[in-house]
CSV table of C-alpha atoms in Angstrom, one decimal:
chain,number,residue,atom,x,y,z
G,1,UNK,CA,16.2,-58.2,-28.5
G,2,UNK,CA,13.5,-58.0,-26.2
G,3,UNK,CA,12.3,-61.1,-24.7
G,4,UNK,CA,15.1,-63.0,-25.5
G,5,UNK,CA,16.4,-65.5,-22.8
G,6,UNK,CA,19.6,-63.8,-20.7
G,7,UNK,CA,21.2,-67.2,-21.3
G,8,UNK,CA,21.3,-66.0,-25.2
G,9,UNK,CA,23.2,-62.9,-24.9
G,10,UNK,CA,27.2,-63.2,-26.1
G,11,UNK,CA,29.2,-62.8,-22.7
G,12,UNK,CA,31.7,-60.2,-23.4
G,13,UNK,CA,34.2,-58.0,-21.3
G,14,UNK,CA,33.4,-54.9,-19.2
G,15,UNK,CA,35.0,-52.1,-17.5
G,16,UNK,CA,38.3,-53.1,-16.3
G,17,UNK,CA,41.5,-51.7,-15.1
G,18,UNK,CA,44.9,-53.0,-13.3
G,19,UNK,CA,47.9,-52.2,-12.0
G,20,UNK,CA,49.9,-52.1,-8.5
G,21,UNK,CA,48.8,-51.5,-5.4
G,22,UNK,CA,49.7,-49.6,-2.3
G,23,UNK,CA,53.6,-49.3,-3.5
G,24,UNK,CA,55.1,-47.5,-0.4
G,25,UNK,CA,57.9,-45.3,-1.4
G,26,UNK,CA,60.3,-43.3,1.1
G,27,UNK,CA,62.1,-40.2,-0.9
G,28,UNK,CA,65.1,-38.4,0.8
G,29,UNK,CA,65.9,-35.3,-0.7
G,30,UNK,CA,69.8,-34.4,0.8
G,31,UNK,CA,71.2,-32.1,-1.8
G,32,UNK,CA,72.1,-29.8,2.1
G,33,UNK,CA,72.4,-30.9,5.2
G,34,UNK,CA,69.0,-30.0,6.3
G,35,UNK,CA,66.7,-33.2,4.7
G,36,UNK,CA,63.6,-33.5,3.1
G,37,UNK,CA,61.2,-36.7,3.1
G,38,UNK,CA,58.6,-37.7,1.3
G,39,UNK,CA,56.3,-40.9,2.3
G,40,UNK,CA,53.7,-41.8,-0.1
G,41,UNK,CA,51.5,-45.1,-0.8
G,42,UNK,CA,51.0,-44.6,-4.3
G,43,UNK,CA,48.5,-47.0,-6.4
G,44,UNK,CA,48.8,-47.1,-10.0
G,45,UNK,CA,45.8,-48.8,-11.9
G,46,UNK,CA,45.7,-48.5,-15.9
G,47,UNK,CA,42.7,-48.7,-18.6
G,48,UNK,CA,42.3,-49.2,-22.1
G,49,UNK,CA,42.5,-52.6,-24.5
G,50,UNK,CA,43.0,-55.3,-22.1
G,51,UNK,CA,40.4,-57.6,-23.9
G,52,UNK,CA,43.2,-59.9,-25.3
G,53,UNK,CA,44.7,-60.6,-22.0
G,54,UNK,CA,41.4,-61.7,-20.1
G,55,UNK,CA,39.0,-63.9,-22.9
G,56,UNK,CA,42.5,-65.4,-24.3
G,57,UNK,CA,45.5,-65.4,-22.5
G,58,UNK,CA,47.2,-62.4,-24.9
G,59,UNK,CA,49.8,-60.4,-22.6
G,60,UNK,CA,51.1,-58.4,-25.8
G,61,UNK,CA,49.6,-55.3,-23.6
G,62,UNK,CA,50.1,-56.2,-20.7
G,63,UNK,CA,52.3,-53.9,-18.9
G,64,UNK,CA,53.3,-55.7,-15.7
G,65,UNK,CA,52.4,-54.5,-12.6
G,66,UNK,CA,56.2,-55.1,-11.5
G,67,UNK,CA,56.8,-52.3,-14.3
G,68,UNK,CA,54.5,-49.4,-12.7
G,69,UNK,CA,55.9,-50.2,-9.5
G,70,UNK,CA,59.5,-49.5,-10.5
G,71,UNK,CA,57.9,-46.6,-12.7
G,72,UNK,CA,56.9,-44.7,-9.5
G,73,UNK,CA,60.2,-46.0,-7.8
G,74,UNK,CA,62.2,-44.0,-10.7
G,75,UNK,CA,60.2,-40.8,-11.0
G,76,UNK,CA,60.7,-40.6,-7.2
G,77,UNK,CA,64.1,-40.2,-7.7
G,78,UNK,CA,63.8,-36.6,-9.6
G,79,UNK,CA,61.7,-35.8,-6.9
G,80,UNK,CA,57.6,-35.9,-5.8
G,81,UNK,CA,56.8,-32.5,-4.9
G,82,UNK,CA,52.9,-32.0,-3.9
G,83,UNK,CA,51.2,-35.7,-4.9
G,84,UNK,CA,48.8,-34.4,-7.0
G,85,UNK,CA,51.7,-33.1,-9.4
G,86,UNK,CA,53.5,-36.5,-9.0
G,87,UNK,CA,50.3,-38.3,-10.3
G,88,UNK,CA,50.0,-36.3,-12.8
G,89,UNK,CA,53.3,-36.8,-14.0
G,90,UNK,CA,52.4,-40.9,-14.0
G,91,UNK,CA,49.6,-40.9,-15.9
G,92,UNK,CA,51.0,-38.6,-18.7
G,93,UNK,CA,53.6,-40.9,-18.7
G,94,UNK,CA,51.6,-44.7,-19.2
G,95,UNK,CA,49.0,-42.3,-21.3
G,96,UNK,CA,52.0,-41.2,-23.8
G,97,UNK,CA,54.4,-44.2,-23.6
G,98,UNK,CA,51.9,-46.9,-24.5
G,99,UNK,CA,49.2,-46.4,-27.1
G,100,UNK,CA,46.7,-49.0,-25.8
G,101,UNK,CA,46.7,-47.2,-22.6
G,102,UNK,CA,43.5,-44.8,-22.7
G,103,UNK,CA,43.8,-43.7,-19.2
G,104,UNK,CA,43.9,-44.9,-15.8
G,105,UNK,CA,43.5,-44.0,-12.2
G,106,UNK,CA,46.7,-42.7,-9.9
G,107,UNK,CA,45.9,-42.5,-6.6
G,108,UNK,CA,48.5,-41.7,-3.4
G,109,UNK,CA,48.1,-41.5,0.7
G,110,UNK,CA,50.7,-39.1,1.9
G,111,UNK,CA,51.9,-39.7,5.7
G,112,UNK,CA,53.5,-36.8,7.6
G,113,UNK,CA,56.5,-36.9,9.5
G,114,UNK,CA,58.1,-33.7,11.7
G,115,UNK,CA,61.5,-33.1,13.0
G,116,UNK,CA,62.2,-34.0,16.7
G,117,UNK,CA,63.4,-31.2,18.6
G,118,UNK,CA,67.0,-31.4,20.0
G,119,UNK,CA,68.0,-28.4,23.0
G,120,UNK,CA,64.8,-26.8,21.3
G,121,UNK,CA,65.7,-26.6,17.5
G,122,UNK,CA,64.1,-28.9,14.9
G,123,UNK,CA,66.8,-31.4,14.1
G,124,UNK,CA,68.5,-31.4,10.6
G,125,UNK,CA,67.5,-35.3,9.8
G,126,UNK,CA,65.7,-36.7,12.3
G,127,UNK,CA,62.0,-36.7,12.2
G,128,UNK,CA,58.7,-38.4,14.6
G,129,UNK,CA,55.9,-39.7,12.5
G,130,UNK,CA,53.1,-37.1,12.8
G,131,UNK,CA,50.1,-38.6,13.8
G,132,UNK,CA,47.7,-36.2,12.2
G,133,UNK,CA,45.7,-36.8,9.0
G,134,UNK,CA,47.1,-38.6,6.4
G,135,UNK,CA,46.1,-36.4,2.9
G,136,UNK,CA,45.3,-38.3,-0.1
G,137,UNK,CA,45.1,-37.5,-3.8
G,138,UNK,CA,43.5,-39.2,-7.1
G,139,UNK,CA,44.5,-38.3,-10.3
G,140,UNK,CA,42.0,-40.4,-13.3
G,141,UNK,CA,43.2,-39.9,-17.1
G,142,UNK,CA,40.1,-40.2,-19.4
G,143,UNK,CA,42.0,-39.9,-23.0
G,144,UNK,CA,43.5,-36.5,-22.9
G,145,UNK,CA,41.2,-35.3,-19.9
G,146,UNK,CA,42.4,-35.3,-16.4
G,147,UNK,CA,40.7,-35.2,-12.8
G,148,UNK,CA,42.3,-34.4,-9.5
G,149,UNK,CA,41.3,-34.9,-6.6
G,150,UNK,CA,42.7,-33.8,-3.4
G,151,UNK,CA,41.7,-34.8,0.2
G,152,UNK,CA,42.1,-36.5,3.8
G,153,UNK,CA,41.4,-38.5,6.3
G,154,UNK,CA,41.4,-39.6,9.8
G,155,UNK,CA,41.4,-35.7,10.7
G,156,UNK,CA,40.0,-36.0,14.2
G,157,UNK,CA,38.4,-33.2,15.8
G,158,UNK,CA,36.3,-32.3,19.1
G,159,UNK,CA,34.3,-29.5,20.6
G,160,UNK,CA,33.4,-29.5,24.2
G,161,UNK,CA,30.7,-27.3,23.6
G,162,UNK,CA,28.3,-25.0,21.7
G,163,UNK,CA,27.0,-27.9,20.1
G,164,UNK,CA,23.5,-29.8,20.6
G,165,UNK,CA,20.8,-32.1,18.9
G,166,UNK,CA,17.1,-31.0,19.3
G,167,UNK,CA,13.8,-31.3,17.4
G,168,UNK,CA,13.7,-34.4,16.0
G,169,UNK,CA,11.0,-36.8,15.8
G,170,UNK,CA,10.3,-39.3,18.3
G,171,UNK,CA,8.6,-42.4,18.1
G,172,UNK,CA,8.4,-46.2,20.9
G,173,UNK,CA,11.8,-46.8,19.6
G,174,UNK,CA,13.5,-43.7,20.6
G,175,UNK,CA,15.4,-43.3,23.7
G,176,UNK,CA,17.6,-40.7,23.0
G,177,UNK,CA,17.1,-37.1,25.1
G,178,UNK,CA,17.6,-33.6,23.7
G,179,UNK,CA,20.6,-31.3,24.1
G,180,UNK,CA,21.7,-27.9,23.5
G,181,UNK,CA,25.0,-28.8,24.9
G,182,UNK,CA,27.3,-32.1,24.1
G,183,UNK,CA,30.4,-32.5,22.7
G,184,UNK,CA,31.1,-32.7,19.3
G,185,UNK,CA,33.6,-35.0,17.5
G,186,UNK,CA,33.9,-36.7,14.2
G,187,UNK,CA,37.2,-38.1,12.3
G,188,UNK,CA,36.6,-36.5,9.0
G,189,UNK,CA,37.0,-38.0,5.6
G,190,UNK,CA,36.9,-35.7,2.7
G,191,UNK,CA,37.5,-35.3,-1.2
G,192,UNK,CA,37.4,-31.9,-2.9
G,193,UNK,CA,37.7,-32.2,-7.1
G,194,UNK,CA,39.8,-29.3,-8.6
G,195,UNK,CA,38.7,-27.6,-11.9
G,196,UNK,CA,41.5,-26.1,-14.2
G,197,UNK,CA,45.5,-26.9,-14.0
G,198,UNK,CA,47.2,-23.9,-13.0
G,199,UNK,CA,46.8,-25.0,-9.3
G,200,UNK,CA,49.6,-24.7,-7.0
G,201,UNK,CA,48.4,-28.3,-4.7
G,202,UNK,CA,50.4,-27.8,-1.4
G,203,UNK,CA,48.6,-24.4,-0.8
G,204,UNK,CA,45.4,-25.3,-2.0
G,205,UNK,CA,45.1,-28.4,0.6
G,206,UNK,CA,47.0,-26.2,3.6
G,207,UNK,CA,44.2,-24.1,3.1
G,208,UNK,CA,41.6,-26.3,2.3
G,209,UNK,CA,42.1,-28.0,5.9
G,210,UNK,CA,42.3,-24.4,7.5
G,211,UNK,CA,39.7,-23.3,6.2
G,212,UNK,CA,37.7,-27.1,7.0
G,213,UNK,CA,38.7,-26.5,11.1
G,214,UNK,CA,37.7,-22.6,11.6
G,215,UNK,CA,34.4,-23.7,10.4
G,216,UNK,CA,33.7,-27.0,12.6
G,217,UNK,CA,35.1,-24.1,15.1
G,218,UNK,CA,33.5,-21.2,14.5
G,219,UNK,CA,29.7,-21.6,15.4
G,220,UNK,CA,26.8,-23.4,17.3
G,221,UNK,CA,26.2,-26.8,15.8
G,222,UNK,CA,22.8,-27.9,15.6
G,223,UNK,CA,23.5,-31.0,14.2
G,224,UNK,CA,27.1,-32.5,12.4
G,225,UNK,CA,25.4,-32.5,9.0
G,226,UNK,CA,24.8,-28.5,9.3
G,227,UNK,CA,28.7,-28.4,10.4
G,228,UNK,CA,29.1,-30.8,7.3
G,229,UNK,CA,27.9,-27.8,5.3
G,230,UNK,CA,29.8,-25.0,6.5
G,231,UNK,CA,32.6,-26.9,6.1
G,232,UNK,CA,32.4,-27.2,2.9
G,233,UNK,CA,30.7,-24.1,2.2
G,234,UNK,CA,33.9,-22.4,4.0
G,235,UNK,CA,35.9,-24.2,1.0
G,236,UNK,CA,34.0,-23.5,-2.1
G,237,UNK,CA,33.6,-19.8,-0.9
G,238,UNK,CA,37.2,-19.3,-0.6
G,239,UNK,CA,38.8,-21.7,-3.7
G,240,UNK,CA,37.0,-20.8,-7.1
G,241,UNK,CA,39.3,-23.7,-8.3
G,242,UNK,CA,37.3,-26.5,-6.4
G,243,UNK,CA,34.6,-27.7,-8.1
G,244,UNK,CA,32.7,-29.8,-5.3
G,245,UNK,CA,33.8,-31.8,-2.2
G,246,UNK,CA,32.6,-34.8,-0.5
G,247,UNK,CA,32.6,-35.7,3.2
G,248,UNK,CA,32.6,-38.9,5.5
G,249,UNK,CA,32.1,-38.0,9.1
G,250,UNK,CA,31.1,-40.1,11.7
G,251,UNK,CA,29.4,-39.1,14.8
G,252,UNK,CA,32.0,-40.1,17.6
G,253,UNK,CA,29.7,-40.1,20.7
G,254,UNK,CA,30.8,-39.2,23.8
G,255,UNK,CA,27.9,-39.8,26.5
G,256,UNK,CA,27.4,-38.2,30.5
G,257,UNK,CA,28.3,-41.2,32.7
G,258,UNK,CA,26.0,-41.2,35.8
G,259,UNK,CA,27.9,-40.7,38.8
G,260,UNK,CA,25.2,-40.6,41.5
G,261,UNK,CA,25.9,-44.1,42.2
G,262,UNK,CA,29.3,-42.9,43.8
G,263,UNK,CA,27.3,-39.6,45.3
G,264,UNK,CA,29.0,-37.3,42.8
G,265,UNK,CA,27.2,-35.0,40.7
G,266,UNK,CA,28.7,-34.8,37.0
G,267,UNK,CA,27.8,-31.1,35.6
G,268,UNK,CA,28.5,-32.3,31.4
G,269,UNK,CA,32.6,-33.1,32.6
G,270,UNK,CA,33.1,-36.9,32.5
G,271,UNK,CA,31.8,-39.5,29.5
G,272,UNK,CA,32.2,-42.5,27.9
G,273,UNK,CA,33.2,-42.1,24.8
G,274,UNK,CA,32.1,-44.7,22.9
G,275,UNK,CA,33.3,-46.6,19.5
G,276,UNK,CA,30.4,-48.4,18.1
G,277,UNK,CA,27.8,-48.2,17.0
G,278,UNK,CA,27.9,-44.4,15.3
G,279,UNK,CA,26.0,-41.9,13.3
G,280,UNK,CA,27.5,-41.6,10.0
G,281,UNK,CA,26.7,-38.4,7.8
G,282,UNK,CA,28.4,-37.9,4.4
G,283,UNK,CA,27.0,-35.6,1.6
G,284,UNK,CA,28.6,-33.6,-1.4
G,285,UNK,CA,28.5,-29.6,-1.2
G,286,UNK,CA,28.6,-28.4,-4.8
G,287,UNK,CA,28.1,-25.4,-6.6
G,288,UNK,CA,24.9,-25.0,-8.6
G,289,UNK,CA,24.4,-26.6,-12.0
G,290,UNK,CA,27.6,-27.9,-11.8
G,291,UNK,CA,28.7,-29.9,-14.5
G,292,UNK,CA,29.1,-33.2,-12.9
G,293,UNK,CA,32.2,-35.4,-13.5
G,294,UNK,CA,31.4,-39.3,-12.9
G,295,UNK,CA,34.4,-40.7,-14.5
G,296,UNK,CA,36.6,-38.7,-11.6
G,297,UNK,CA,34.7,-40.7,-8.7
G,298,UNK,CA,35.2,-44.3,-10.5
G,299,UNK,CA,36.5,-46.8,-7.9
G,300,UNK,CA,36.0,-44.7,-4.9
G,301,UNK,CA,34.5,-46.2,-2.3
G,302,UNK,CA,31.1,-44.0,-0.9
G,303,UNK,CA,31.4,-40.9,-0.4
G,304,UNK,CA,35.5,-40.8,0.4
């Protein structure tokens, strides 16, 4: 009631889920001679009646952890396919299998790996760690409702040119000079939430990061939160499937070292690119009156 003393009010449970973390699992597909390989961190976390076990020591429901790690382990062995499919396949499986299990939250890093090249042909079993972006997927089961998300990270890019800062306010604290012609780099971060099931994941995030690079490409950047935008404009355009997408991107500065200590002029050609401090921009492109999904962002750090 109101006024009463918060020292009154009956402590009780909240929101909670558990489960295992970051289980790294290697699959090697060698039904030919020619190999496939799958590298996944998967993270299995699970939600429902779990009261017992935290206010008095009752592990009847309890699944352990040791369990969903072995889980993954043993659907791996019938194969992974895109991650977004294997998660899926998880949480129908702890949602089904156990009726105190209302849902959870499935989440996998996926690291890519390529063949070497031997006299100029990729090599049947042999493979270099690729050190692109590593994708990412979330999968959240909300009773009988699912959410997907797809997504990356660490997907570095750089323009030399045709990009600038100009216009903004100044005030005694600012230093910084106007340009219509830095260079532009960022290590982008991103989430995209799918709408409907019939969605075939592999070609939805090939495209998705094709689609993401013409457009931090294709045109004058006044500013990385307007390339932000057409990134993610680029995407929802092209894939009626994806419902909204969310970006980290941090400004990775590169600044003109002064050379006329050394009598050398430097026309925009050498910098110092530096680590810290940085401009971060994140936002959400989304279509309008979207319905909005909260339960599908639970437990995700900021933006990505």
């Amino acid at each position: 009631m109101e006024g009463d003393p918060v020292t009154d009010r009956r402590i009780v449970l909240g929101p909670n889920q558990y489960g295992k973390a970051e289980v790294r699992v290697v699959k090697v597909t060698r039904d030919a001679d020619r190999h496939e390989i799958d590298d996944l961190s998967v993270t299995s976390q699970l939600r429902g009646d779990f009261t017992g076990a935290h206010t008095s020591g009752d592990n009847a429901h309890v699944i352990p952890t040791d369990t969903q790690k072995n889980t993954i382990f043993a659907f791996a062995r019938d194969g992974v396919g895109s991650p977004e499919a294997f998660l899926l396949r998880l949480a129908d499986h702890f949602t089904a299998s156990f009726d105190w299990v209302s849902g959870g939250r499935w989440e996998a890093e996926r690291f890519a790996w390529r063949r070497i090249e031997v006299d100029g042909a990729p090599h049947d079993h042999s493979f270099v760690r690729s050190g692109e972006e590593t994708r990412t997927a979330v999968v959240v089961a909300d009773g009988d409702d699912r959410h997907v998300l797809g997504g990356l990270e660490g997907l570095t890019v750089l323009k030399t040119t045709q990009s600038g800062f100009e216009g903004f306010p100044r005030d005694r604290y600012t230093t910084l000079q106007e340009t219509n012609d830095r260079i532009l780099a960022t290590d982008v971060a991103a989430r995209w939430r799918y709408v409907g099931a019939d969605v075939d994941y592999d070609a939805a995030y090939a495209s998705v990061r094709a689609l993401m690079l013409e457009a931090f490409a294709a045109r004058y950047s006044a500013a990385l939160q307007q390339t932000l935008f057409d990134m993610g404009s680029r995407v929802l355009e092209v894939h009626p499937e994806i419902a909204e997408i969310r970006f980290s991107m941090p400004n990775k500065h590169h600044f003109v070292v002064d050379l006329s200590p050394f009598g050398l002029d430097n026309p925009n050609e050498v910098f110092y690119a530096a680590d810290r401090p940085y401009g971060l921009i994140e936002a959400t492109v989304m279509r309008e009156g979207l319905v909005p999904a909260p339960v599908a962002w639970e437990g995700i750090a900021g933006f990505c």
